Coordinates of C-alpha atoms in Angstrom, one line a residue:
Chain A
X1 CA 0.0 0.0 0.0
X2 CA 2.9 2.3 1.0
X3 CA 4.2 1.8 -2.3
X4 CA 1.3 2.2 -4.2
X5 CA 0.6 5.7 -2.5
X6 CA 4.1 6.7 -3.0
X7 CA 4.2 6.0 -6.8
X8 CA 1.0 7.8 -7.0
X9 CA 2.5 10.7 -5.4
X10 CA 5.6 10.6 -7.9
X11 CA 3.3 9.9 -10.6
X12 CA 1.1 13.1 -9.9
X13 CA 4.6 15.3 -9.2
X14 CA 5.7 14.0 -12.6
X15 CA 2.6 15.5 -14.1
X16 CA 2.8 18.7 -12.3
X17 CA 5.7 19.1 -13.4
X18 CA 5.1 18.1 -16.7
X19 CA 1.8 20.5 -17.1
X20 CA 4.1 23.3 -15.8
X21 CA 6.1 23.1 -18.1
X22 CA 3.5 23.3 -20.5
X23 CA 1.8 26.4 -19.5
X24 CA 5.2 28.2 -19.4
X25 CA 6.7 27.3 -22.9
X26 CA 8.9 29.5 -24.1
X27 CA 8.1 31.1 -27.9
X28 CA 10.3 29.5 -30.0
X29 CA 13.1 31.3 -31.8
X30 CA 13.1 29.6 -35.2
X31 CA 10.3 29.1 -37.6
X32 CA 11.1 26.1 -38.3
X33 CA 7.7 25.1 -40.7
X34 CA 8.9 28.4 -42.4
X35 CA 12.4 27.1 -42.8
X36 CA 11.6 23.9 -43.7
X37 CA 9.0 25.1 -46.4
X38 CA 11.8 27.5 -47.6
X39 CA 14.7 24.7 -48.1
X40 CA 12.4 21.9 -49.7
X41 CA 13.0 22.9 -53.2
X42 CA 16.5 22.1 -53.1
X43 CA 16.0 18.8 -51.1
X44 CA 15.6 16.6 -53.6
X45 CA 11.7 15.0 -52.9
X46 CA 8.1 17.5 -52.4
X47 CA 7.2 15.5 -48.8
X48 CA 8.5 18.0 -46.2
X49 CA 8.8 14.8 -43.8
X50 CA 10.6 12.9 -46.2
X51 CA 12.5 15.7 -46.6
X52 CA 13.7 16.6 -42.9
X53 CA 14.0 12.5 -42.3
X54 CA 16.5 12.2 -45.0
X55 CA 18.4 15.2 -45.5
X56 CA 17.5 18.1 -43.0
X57 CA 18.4 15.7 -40.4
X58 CA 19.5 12.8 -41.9
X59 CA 21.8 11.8 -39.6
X60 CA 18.4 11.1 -36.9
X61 CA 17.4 8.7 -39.6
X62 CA 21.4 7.1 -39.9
X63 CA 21.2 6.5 -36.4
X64 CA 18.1 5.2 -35.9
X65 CA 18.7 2.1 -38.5
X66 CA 22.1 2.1 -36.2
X67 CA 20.0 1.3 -33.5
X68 CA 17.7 -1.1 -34.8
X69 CA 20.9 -3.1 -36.3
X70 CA 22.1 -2.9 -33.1
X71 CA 19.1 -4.7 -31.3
X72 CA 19.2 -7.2 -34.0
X73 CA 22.3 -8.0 -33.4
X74 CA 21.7 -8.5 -29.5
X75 CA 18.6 -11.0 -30.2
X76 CA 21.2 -12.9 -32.6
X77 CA 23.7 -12.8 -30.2
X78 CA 21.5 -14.4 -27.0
X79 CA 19.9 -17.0 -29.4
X80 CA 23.7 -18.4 -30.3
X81 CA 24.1 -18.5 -26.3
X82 CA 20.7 -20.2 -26.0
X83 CA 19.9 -22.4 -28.8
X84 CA 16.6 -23.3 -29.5
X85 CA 14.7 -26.3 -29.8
X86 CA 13.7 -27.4 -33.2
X87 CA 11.1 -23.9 -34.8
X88 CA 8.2 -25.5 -35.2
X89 CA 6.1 -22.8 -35.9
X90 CA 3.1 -22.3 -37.6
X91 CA -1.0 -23.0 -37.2
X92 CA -1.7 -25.5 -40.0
X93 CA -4.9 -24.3 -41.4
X94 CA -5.6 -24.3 -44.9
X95 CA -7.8 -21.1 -44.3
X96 CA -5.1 -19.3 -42.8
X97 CA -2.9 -20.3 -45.6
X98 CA -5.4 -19.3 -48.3
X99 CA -5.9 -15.6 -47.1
X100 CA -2.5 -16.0 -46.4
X101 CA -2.0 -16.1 -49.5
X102 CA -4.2 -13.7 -51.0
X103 CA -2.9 -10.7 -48.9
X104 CA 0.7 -11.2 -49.5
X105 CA 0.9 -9.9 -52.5
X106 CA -1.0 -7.0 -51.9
X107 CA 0.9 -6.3 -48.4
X108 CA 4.0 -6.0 -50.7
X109 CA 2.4 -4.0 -53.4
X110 CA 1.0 -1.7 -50.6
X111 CA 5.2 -1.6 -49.4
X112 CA 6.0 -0.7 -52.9
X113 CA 3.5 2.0 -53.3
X114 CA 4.5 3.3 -49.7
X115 CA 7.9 3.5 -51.0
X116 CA 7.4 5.4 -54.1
X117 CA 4.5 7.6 -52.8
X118 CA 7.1 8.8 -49.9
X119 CA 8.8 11.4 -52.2
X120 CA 5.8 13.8 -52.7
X121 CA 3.0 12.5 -50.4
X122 CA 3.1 10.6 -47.0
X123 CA 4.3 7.8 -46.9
X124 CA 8.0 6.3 -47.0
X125 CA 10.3 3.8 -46.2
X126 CA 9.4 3.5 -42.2
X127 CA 5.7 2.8 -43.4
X128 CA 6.5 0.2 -46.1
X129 CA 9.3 -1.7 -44.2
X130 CA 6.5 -1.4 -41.6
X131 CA 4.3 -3.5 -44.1
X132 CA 7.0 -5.9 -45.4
X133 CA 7.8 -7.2 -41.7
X134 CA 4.0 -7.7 -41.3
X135 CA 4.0 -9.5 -44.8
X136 CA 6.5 -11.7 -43.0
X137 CA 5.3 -12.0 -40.0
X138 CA 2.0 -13.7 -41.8
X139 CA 3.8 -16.1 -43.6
X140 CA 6.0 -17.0 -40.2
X141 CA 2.0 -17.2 -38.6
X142 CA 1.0 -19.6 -42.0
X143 CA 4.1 -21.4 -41.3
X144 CA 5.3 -21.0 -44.9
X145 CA 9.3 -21.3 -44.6
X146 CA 10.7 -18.2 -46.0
X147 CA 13.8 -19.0 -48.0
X148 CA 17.1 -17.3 -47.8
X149 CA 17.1 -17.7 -43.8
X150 CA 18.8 -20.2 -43.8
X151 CA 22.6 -20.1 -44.2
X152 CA 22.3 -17.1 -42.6
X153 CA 24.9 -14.9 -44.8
X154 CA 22.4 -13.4 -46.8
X155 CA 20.2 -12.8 -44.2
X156 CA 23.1 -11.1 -41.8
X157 CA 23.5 -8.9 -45.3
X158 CA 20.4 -8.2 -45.7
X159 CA 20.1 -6.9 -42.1
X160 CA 23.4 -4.9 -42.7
X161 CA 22.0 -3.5 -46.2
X162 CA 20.2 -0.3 -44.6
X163 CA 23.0 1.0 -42.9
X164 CA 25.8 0.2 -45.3
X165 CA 23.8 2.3 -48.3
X166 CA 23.3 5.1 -45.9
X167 CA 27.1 5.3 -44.9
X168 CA 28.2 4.7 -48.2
X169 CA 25.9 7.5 -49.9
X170 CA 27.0 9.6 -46.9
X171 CA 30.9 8.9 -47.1
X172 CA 30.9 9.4 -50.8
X173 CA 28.9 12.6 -50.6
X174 CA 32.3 13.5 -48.1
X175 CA 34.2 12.4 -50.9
X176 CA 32.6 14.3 -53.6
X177 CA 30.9 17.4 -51.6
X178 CA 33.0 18.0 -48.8
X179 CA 30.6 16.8 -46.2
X180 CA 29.2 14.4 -44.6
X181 CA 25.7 13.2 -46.0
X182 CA 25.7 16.4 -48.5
X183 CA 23.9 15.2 -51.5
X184 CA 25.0 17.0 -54.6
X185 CA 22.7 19.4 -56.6
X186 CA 20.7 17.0 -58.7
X187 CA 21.5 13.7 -57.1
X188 CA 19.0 14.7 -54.4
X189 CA 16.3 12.4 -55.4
X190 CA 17.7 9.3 -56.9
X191 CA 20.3 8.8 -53.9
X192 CA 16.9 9.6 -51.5
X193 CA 15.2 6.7 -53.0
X194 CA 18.4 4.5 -53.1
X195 CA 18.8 4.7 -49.4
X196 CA 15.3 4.6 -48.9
X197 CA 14.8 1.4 -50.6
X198 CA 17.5 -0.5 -48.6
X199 CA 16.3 1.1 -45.4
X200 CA 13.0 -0.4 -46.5
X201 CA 14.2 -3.9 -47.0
X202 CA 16.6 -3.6 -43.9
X203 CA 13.7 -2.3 -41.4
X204 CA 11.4 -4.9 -42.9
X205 CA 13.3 -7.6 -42.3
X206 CA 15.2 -6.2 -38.8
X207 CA 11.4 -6.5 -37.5
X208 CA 10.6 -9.6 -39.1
X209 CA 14.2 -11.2 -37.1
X210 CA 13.0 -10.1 -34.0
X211 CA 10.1 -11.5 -34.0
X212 CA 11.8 -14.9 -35.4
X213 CA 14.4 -15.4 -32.9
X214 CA 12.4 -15.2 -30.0
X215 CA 12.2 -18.8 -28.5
X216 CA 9.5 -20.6 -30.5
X217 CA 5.8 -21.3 -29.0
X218 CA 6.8 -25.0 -29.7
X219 CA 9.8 -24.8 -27.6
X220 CA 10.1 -26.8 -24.3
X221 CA 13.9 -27.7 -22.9
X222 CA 12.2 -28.9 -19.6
X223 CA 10.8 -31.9 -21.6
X224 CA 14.0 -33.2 -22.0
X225 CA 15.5 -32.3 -19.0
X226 CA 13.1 -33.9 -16.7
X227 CA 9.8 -35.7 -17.7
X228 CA 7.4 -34.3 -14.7
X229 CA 7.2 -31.7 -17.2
X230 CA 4.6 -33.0 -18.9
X231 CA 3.2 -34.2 -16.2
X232 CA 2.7 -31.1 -14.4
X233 CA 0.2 -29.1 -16.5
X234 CA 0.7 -25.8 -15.2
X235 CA 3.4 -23.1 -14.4
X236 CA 2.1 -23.0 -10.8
X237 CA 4.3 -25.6 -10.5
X238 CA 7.3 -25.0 -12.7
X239 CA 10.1 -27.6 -12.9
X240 CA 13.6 -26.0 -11.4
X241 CA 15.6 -25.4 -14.2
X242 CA 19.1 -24.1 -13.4
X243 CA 17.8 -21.7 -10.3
X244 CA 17.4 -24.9 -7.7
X245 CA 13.7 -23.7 -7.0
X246 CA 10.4 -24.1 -7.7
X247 CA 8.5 -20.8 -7.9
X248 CA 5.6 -22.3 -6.2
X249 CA 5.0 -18.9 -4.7
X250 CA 4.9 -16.3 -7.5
X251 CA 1.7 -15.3 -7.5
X252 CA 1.5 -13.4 -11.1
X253 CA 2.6 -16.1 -13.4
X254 CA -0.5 -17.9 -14.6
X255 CA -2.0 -15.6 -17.2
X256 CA -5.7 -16.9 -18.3
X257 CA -6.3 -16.6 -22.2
X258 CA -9.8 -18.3 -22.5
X259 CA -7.8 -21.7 -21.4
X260 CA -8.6 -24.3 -18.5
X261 CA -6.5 -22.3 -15.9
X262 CA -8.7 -19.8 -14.1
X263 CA -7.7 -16.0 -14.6
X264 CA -5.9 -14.8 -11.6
X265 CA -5.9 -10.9 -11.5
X266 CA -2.6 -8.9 -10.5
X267 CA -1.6 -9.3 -6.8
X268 CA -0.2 -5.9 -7.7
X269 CA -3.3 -4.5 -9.6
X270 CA -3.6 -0.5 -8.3
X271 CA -7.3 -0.3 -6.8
Chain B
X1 CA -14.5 20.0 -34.3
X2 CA -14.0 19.9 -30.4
X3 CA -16.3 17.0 -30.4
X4 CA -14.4 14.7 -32.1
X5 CA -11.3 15.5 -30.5
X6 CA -12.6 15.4 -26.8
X7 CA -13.6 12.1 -28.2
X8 CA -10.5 11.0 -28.7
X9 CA -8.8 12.2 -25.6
X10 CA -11.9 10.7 -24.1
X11 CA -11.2 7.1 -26.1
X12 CA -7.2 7.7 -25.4
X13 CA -7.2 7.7 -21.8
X14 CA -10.1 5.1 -21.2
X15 CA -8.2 2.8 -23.4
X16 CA -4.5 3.1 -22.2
X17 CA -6.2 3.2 -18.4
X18 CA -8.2 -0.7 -19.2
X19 CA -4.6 -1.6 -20.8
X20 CA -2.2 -1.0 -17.8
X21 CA -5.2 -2.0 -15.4
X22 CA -7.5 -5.1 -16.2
X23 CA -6.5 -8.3 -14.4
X24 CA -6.8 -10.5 -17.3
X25 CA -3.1 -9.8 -19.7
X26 CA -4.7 -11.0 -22.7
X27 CA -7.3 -7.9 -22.1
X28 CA -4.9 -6.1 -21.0
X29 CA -3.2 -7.0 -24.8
X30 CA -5.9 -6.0 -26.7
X31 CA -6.9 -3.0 -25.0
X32 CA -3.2 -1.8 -25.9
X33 CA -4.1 -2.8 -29.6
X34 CA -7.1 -0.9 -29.5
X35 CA -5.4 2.2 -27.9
X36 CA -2.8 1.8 -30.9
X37 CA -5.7 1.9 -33.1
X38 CA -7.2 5.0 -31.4
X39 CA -3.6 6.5 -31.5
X40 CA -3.7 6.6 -35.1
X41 CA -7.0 8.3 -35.6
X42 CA -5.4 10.9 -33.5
X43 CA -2.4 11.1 -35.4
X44 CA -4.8 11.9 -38.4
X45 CA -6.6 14.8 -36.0
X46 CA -3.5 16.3 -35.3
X47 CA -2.5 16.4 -39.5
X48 CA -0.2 14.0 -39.0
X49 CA -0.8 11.4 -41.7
X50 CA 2.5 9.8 -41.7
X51 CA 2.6 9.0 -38.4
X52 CA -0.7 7.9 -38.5
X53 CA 0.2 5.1 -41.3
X54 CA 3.1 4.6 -39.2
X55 CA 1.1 3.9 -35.8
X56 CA -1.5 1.5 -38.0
X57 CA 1.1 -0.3 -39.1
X58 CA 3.2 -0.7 -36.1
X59 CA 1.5 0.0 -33.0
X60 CA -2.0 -1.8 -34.1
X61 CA -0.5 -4.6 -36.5
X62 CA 3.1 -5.6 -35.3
X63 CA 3.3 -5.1 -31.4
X64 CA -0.1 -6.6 -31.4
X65 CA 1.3 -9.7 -33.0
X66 CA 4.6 -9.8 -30.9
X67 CA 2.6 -9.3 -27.5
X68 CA 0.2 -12.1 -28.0
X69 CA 2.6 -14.6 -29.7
X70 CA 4.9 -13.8 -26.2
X71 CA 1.0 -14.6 -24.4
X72 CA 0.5 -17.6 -25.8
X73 CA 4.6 -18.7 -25.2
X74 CA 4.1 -17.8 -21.6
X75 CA 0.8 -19.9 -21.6
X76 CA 1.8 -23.1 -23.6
X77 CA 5.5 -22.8 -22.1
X78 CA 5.5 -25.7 -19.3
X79 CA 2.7 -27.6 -20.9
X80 CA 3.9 -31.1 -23.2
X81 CA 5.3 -30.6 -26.4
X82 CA 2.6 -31.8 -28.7
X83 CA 4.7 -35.0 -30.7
X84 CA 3.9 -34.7 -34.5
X85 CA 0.8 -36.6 -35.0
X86 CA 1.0 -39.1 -37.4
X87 CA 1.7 -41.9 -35.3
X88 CA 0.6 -45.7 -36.8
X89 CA -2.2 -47.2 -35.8
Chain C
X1 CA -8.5 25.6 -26.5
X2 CA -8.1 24.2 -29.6
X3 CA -8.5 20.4 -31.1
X4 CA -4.2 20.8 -31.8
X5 CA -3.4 22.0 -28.2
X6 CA -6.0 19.0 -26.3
X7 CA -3.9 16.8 -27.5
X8 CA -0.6 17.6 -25.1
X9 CA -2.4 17.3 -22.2
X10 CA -3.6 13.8 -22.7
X11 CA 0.0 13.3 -23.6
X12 CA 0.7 14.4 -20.2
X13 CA -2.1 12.2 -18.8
X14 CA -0.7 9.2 -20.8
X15 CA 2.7 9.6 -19.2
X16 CA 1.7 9.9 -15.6
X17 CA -0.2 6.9 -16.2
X18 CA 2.3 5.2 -17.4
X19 CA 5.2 5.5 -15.2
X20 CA 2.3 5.0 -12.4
X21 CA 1.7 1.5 -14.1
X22 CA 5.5 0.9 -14.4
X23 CA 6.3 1.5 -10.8
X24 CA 3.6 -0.4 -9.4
X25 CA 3.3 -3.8 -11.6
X26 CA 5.8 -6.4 -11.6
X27 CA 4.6 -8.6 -14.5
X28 CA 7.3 -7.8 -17.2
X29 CA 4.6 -8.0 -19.5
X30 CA 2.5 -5.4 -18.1
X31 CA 5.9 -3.0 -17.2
X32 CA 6.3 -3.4 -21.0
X33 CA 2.8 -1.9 -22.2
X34 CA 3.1 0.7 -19.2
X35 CA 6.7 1.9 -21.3
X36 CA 4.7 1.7 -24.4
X37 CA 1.5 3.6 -23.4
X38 CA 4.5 6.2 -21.4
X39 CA 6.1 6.6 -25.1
X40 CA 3.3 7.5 -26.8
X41 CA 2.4 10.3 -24.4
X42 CA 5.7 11.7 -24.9
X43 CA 5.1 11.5 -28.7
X44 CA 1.3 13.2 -28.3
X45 CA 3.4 15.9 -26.5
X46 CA 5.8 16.1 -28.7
X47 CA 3.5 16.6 -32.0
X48 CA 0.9 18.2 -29.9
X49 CA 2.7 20.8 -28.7
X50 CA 4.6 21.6 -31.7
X51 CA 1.6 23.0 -33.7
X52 CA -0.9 24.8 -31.1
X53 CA -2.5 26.8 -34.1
X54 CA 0.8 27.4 -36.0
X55 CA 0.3 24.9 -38.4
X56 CA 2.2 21.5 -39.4
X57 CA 5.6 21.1 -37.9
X58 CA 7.2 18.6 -40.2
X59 CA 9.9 18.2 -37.8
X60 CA 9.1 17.3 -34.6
X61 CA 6.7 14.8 -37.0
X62 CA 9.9 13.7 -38.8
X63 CA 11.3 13.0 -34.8
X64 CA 8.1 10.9 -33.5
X65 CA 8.3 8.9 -37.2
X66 CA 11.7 7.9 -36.0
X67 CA 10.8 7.6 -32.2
X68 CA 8.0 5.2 -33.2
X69 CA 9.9 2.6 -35.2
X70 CA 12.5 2.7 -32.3
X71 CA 9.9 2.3 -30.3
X72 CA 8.7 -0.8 -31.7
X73 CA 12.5 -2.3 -32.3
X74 CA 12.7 -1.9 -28.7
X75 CA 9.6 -3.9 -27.6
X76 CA 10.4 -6.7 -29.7
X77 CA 14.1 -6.9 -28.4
X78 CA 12.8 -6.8 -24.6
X79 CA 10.0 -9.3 -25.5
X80 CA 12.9 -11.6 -27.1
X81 CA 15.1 -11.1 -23.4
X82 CA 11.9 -11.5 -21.8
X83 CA 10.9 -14.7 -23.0
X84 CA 14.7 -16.1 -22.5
X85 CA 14.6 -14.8 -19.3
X86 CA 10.9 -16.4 -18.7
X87 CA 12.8 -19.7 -20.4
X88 CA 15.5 -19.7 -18.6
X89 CA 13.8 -19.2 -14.9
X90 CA 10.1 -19.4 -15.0
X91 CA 9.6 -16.3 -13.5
X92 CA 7.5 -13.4 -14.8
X93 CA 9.3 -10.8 -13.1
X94 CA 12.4 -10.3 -11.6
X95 CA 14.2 -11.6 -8.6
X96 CA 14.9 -7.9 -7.2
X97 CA 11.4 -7.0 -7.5
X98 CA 10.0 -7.5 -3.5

């Protein structure tokens, strides 16, 4: 309880604060729609977001895929340390498969058109890698093996693609400009869409690996570690694995999903 | 249209208030889609259309997705792996 | 008050509510959506406050665009940790949590 009234007293301090800070915001100096508005000619595409994601600020949007190759390469990293068992994944329904299959080529048309549309309306390559990891994501769910995973080289590429165009356009713009990430006059627009298409594929399929090398539904190293484990039906009872202990006393394990185990609201709800 | 907007805020809060407080986590999973969902038509109020495909796709479609496939791990982890079942009669 | 300038103050609301959630659950899970539901408040402030009847800001939009795909890079890599961690112990939260 004590804690409970004490994060609602931070919580409401936070907002105090936060409202405060609202009410006395400073006028800002720049005019920054104005500038923006007055610089888009010369930036190569007619979509001012498109335009301050990938040259006003391009170097948010280098980053950013920096970042998400980064986490990528964590979830790679603990699945060598913890291999998995055998990815079983996938509902075997033929329905599943056959809407499956009908959406999948519009999902990647949709990306395409995102792509494109990017340059003068919104849209861009955040939206349609957005759509090609959900493309994948529904074949993964179909449990239609996508090809190319396999010895893993192409896929490690592929993951690598985004933020090698983007350091490569940017590096030879050094070269050839005199600074870093400074398209030339007229190579605005093509060398947009260049980077934007491998960020496209590269966010795409960084989503669609994190999703993939979480430990599979299927998964179950208990069962061959100790056979109770399929004995005991529940995780009230988990078998020790590694710790010494059973958890017999966590309270907030058992999640109920419409199974056979009753649903067990938070110990730790707030009121 | 203040309407629509106090709406929203309205829809917002209710939403992301069911999502960090209903007992049951797979309600508490899909009132989080559904506040994604809600996020995006506010995106649009605020004349933000790119963020608002953004949010469709991402907040709605894939964290959705992600959430509930980690619901159903934590659900179906200490039960029996199902064999393949084609054994012979 | 206009519709553009509403929209902050649920922000706000959004991020109280959030860290609120954070603190008080333990359920990884639910700590997880509280840090989601937190992020977009800051992004609702961030857009919100940007254009209080001055018209579009394309760059504060151009920020949230990129703080949203973080965003979601970041979920899936703590859901992948998460379900190692769950593997790996059985426990939905964590040992320091009393």
């Amino acid at each position: 309880m004590i804690r409970v009234a004490l994060a609602a007293a931070a919580c409401t301090t936070f907002a105090f604060a936060l409202a405060v800070a609202l009410l006395e915001r400073p006028v800002p100096a720049v005019d920054l729609p104005a500038a923006v508005a007055g610089t888009l000619g010369a930036s190569g595409v007619e979509h001012p977001i498109t335009a301050v994601l990938l040259n006003f600020r391009s170097y948010d949007t280098l980053l950013e895929i920096a970042v998400l190759l980064l986490a990528v390469v964590v979830a790679l990293a603990l699945h060598e340390a913890q291999p998995d068992s055998p990815d079983r994944m996938g509902l075997d329904n033929p329905l599943l498969r056959a809407v499956i299959g009908a959406l999948v080529p519009l999902m990647l048309l949709t990306a395409g058109y995102l792509l494109w549309a990017g340059a003068t309306r919104p849209g861009g390559a955040f939206q349609a890698g957005a759509v090609l990891a959900a493309a994948g994501v529904s074949l993964r769910l179909a449990g239609v093996a996508l090809p190319g995973f396999e010895p893993p080289r192409l896929w490690h590429a592929g993951l690598a693609l985004g933020l090698a165009v983007f350091l490569a356009v940017g590096t030879g713009a050094l070269l050839a400009e005199g600074g870093f990430l400074a398209y030339p006059t007229g190579w605005a627009g093509a060398l947009i869409l260049a980077i934007e298409l491998a960020l496209t594929l590269s966010i795409g399929l960084t989503l669609l690996s994190l999703y993939r090398l979480a430990p599979p539904n299927a998964d179950d190293p208990n069962a061959a570690v100790d056979g109770s484990a399929r004995d005991g039906r529940h995780g009230s009872e988990p078998v020790a694995t590694g710790r010494g202990g059973a958890a017999s006393s966590d309270e907030d394990e058992q999640i109920g999903m419409g199974g056979d185990s009753p649903s067990r609201p938070d110990a730790s709800a707030p009121p | 249209m203040p309407w629509l907007d106090l709406t929203l805020a309205l829809a917002l809060i209710v939403t992301a208030a069911l999502a960090l407080s209903t007992g049951d986590l797979f309600r508490a999973v899909v009132m989080f889609i559904v506040f994604g969902l809600v996020m995006a038509l506010a995106w649009v109020r605020l004349e933000a259309p790119d963020i608002a495909l953004a949010e469709a796709a991402i907040g709605a479609g894939l964290t959705g997705v992600l959430l509930l496939d980690t619901l159903g791990y934590l659900n179906r982890r200490f039960r029996p792996v199902e064999p393949d079942r084609n054994e012979a009669p | 008050m206009n519709g553009a300038m509403l929209f902050p103050w649920v922000g706000i609301v959004l991020c109280a509510m959030g860290l609120f959630a954070f603190i008080v659950h333990r359920h990884l899970l639910r700590r997880l959506l509280a840090f989601n539901v937190m992020g977009s408040g800051t992004f609702l402030v961030l857009v919100g406050l940007a254009q209080d009847g001055r018209g579009v800001d394309p760059v504060p939009q151009a920020l949230v665009l990129t703080g949203i795909v973080v965003a979601v890079a970041s979920t899936a890599l703590a859901l992948v940790i998460f379900r190692r961690w769950y593997r790996v112990s059985g426990h939905a939260r964590l040992p320091e949590d009393v």
